[in-house]
PDB file of C-alpha atoms in Angstrom:
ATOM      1  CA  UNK A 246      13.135  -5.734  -9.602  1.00  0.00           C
ATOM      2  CA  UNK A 247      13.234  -4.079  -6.183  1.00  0.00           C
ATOM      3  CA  UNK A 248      10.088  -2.275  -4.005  1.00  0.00           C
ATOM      4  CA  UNK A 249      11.515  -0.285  -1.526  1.00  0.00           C
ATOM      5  CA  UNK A 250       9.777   0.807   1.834  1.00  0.00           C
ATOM      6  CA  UNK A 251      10.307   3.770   3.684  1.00  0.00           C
ATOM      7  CA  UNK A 252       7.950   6.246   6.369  1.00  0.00           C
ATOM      8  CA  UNK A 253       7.265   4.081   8.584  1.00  0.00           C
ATOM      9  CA  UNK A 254       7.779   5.460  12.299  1.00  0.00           C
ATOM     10  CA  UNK A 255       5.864   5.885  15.930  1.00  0.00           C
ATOM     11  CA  UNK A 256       3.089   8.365  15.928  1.00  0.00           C
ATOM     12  CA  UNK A 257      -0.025   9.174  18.104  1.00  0.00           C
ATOM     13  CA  UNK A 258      -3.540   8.579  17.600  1.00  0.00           C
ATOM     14  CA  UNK A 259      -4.626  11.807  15.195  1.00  0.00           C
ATOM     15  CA  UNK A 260      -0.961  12.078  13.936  1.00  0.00           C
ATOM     16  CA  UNK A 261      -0.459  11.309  10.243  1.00  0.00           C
ATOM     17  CA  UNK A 262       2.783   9.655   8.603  1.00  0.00           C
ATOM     18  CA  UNK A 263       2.809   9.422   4.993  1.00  0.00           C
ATOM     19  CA  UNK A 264       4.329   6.034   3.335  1.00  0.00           C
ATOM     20  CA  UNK A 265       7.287   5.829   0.457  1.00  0.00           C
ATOM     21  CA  UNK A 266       7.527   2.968  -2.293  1.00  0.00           C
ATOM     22  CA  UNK A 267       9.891   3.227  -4.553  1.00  0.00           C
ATOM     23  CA  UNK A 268      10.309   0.480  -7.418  1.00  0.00           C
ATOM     24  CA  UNK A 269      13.870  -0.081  -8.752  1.00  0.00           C
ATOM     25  CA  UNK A 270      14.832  -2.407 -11.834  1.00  0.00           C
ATOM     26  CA  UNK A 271      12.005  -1.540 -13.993  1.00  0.00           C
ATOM     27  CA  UNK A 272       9.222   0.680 -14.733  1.00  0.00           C
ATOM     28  CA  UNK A 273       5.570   0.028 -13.095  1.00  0.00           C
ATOM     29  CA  UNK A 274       3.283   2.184 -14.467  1.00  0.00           C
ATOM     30  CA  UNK A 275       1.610  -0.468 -16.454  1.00  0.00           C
ATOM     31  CA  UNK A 276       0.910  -2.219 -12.640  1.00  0.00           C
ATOM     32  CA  UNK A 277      -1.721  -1.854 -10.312  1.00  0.00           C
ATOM     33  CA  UNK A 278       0.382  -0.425  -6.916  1.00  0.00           C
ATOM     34  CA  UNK A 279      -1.195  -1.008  -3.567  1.00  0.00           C
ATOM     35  CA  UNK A 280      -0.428  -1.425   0.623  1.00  0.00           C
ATOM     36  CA  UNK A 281      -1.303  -4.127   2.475  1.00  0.00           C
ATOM     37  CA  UNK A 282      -0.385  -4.245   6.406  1.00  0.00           C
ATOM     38  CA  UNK A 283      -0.078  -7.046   8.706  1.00  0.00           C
ATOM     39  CA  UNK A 284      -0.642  -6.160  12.139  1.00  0.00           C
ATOM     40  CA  UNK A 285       0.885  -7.977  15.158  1.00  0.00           C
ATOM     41  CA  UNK A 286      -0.228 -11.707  15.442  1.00  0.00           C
ATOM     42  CA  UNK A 287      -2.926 -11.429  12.618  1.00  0.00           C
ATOM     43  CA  UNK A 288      -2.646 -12.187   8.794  1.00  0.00           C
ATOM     44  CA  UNK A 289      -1.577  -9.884   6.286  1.00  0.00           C
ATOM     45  CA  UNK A 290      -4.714  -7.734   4.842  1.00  0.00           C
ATOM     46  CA  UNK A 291      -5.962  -5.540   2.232  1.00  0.00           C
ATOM     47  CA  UNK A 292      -5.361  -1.785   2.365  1.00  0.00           C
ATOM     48  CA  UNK A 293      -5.612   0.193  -1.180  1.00  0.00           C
ATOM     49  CA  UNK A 294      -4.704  -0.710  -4.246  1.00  0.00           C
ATOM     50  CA  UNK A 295      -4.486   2.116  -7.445  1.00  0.00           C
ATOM     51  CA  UNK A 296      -4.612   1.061 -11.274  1.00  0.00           C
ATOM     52  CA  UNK A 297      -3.242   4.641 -13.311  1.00  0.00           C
ATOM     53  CA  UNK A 298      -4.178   2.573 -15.530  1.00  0.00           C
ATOM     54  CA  UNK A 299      -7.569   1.434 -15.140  1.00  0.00           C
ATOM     55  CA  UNK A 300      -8.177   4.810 -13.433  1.00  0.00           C
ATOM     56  CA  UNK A 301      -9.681   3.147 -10.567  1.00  0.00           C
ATOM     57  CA  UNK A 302      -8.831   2.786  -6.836  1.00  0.00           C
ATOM     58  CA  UNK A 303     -10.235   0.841  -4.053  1.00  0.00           C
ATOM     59  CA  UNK A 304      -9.785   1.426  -0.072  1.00  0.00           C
ATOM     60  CA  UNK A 305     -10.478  -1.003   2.692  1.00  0.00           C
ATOM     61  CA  UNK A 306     -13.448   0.461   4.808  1.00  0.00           C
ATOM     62  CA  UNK A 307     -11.157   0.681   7.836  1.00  0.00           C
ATOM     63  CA  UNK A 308      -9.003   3.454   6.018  1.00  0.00           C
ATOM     64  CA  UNK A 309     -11.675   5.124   3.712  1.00  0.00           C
ATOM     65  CA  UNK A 310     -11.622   8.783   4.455  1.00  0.00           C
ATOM     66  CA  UNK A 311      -8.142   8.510   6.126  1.00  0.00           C
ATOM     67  CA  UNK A 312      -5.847   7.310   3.850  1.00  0.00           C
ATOM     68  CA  UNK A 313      -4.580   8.214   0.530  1.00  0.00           C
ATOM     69  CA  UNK A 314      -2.683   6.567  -2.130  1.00  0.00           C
ATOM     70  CA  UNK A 315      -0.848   8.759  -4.943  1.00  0.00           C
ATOM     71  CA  UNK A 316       1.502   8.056  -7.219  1.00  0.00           C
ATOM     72  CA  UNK A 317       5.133   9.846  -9.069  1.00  0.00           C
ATOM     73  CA  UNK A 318       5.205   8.277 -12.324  1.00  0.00           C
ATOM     74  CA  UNK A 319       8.425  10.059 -12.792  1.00  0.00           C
ATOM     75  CA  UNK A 320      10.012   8.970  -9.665  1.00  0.00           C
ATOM     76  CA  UNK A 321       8.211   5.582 -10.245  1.00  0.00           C
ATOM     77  CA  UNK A 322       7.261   6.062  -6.402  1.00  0.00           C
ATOM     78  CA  UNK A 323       3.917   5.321  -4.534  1.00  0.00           C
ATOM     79  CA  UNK A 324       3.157   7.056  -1.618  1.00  0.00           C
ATOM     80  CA  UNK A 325       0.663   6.486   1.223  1.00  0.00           C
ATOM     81  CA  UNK A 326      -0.618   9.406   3.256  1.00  0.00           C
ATOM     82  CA  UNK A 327      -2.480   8.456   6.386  1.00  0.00           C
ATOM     83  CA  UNK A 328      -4.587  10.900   8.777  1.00  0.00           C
ATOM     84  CA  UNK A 329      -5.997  10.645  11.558  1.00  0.00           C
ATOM     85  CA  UNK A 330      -3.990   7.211  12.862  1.00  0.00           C
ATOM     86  CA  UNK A 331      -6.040   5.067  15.295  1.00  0.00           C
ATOM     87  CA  UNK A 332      -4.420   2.082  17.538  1.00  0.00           C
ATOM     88  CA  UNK A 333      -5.696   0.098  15.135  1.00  0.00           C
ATOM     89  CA  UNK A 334      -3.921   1.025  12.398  1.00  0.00           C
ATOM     90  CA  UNK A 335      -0.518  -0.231  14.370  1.00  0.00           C
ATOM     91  CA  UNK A 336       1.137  -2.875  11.668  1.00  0.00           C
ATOM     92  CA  UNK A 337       3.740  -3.700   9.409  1.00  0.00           C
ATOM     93  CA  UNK A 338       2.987  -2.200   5.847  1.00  0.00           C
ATOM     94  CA  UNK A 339       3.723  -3.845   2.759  1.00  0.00           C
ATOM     95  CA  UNK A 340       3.414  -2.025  -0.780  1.00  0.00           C
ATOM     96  CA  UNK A 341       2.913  -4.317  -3.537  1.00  0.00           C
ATOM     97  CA  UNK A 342       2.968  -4.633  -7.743  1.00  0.00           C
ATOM     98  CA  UNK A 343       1.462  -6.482  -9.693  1.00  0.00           C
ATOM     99  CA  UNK A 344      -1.080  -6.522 -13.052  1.00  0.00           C
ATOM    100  CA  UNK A 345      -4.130  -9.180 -12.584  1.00  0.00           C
ATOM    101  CA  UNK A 346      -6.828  -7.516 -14.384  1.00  0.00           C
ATOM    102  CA  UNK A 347      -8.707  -4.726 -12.957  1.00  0.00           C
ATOM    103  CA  UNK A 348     -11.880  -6.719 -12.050  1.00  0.00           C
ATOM    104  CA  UNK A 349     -10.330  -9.610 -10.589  1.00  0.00           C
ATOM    105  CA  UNK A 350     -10.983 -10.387  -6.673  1.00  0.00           C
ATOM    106  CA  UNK A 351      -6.970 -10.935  -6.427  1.00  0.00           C
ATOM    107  CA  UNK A 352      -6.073  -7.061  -6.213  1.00  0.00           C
ATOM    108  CA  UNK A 353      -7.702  -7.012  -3.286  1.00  0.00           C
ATOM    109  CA  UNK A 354      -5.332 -10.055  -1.566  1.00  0.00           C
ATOM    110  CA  UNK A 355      -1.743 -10.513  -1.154  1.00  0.00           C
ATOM    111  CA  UNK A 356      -2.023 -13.487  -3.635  1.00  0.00           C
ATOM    112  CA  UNK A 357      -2.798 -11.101  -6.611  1.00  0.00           C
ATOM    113  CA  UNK A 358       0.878  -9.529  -6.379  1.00  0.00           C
ATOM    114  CA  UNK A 359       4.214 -10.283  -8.174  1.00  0.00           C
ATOM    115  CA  UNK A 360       6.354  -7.622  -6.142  1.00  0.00           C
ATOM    116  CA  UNK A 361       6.639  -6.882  -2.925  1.00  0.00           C
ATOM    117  CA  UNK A 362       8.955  -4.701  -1.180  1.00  0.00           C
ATOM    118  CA  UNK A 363      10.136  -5.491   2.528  1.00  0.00           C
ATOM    119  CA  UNK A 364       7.588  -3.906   5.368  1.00  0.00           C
ATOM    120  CA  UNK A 365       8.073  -0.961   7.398  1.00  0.00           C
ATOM    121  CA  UNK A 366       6.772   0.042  10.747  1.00  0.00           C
ATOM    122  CA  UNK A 367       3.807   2.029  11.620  1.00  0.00           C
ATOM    123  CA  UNK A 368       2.854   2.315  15.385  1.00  0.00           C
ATOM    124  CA  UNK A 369       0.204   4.212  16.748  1.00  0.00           C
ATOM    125  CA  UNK A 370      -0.192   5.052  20.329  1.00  0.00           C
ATOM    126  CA  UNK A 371      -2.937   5.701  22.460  1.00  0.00           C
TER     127      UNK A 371
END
């Protein structure tokens, strides 16, 4: 079971960049997908996480109105599109699988996830 990665690049502030995770191996669409990020010197932290199943999804505040997750159930692929990129937003990104029930405070931390795939770059300039 494989997450792969992929959008990641340098961009400035206003500029948007939209985010690739593809899952290899086996089928996800009974998991809850979601990004964390970890920017430089801090831990790694919450981003969005989407249940097709549950029908629900949840966005840090810092993103809310700026990012969106979406998903290709056919290319079992995730993908993150974020506007409107602030300094702030400058990390590595993680997407992430796994299926703790809906309700549970894990979705919303890296400890709630089974699969990971391997970071990529997002920098946002001034």
């Amino acid at each position: 079971v494989q997450l792969q990665a992929s959008g990641g690049g340098l961009v400035q502030a206003g500029g948007s960049l939209r985010l690739s995770c593809t899952a290899s191996g086996r089928t996800f669409s009974n998991y809850h997908m979601a990004w964390f990020r970890q920017p430089p010197g801090k831990e790694r932290e919450f981003v969005v996480v989407f249940s097709s199943r549950a029908g629900g999804t949840i966005y840090a505040d810092s993103v809310k109105g700026r990012f969106t997750i979406s998903r290709d159930r056919a290319q079992n692929t995730a993908y993150l599109q974020m506007n409107n990129l602030k300094p702030e937003d400058t990390a590595v990104y993680f997407c992430a699988a796994g299926n703790r029930p809906w309700g549970d405070s894990s979705i919303v931390r890296p400890s709630g996830y089974y699969y990971w795939g391997q970071g990529t770059q997002v920098t946002v300039s001034s």
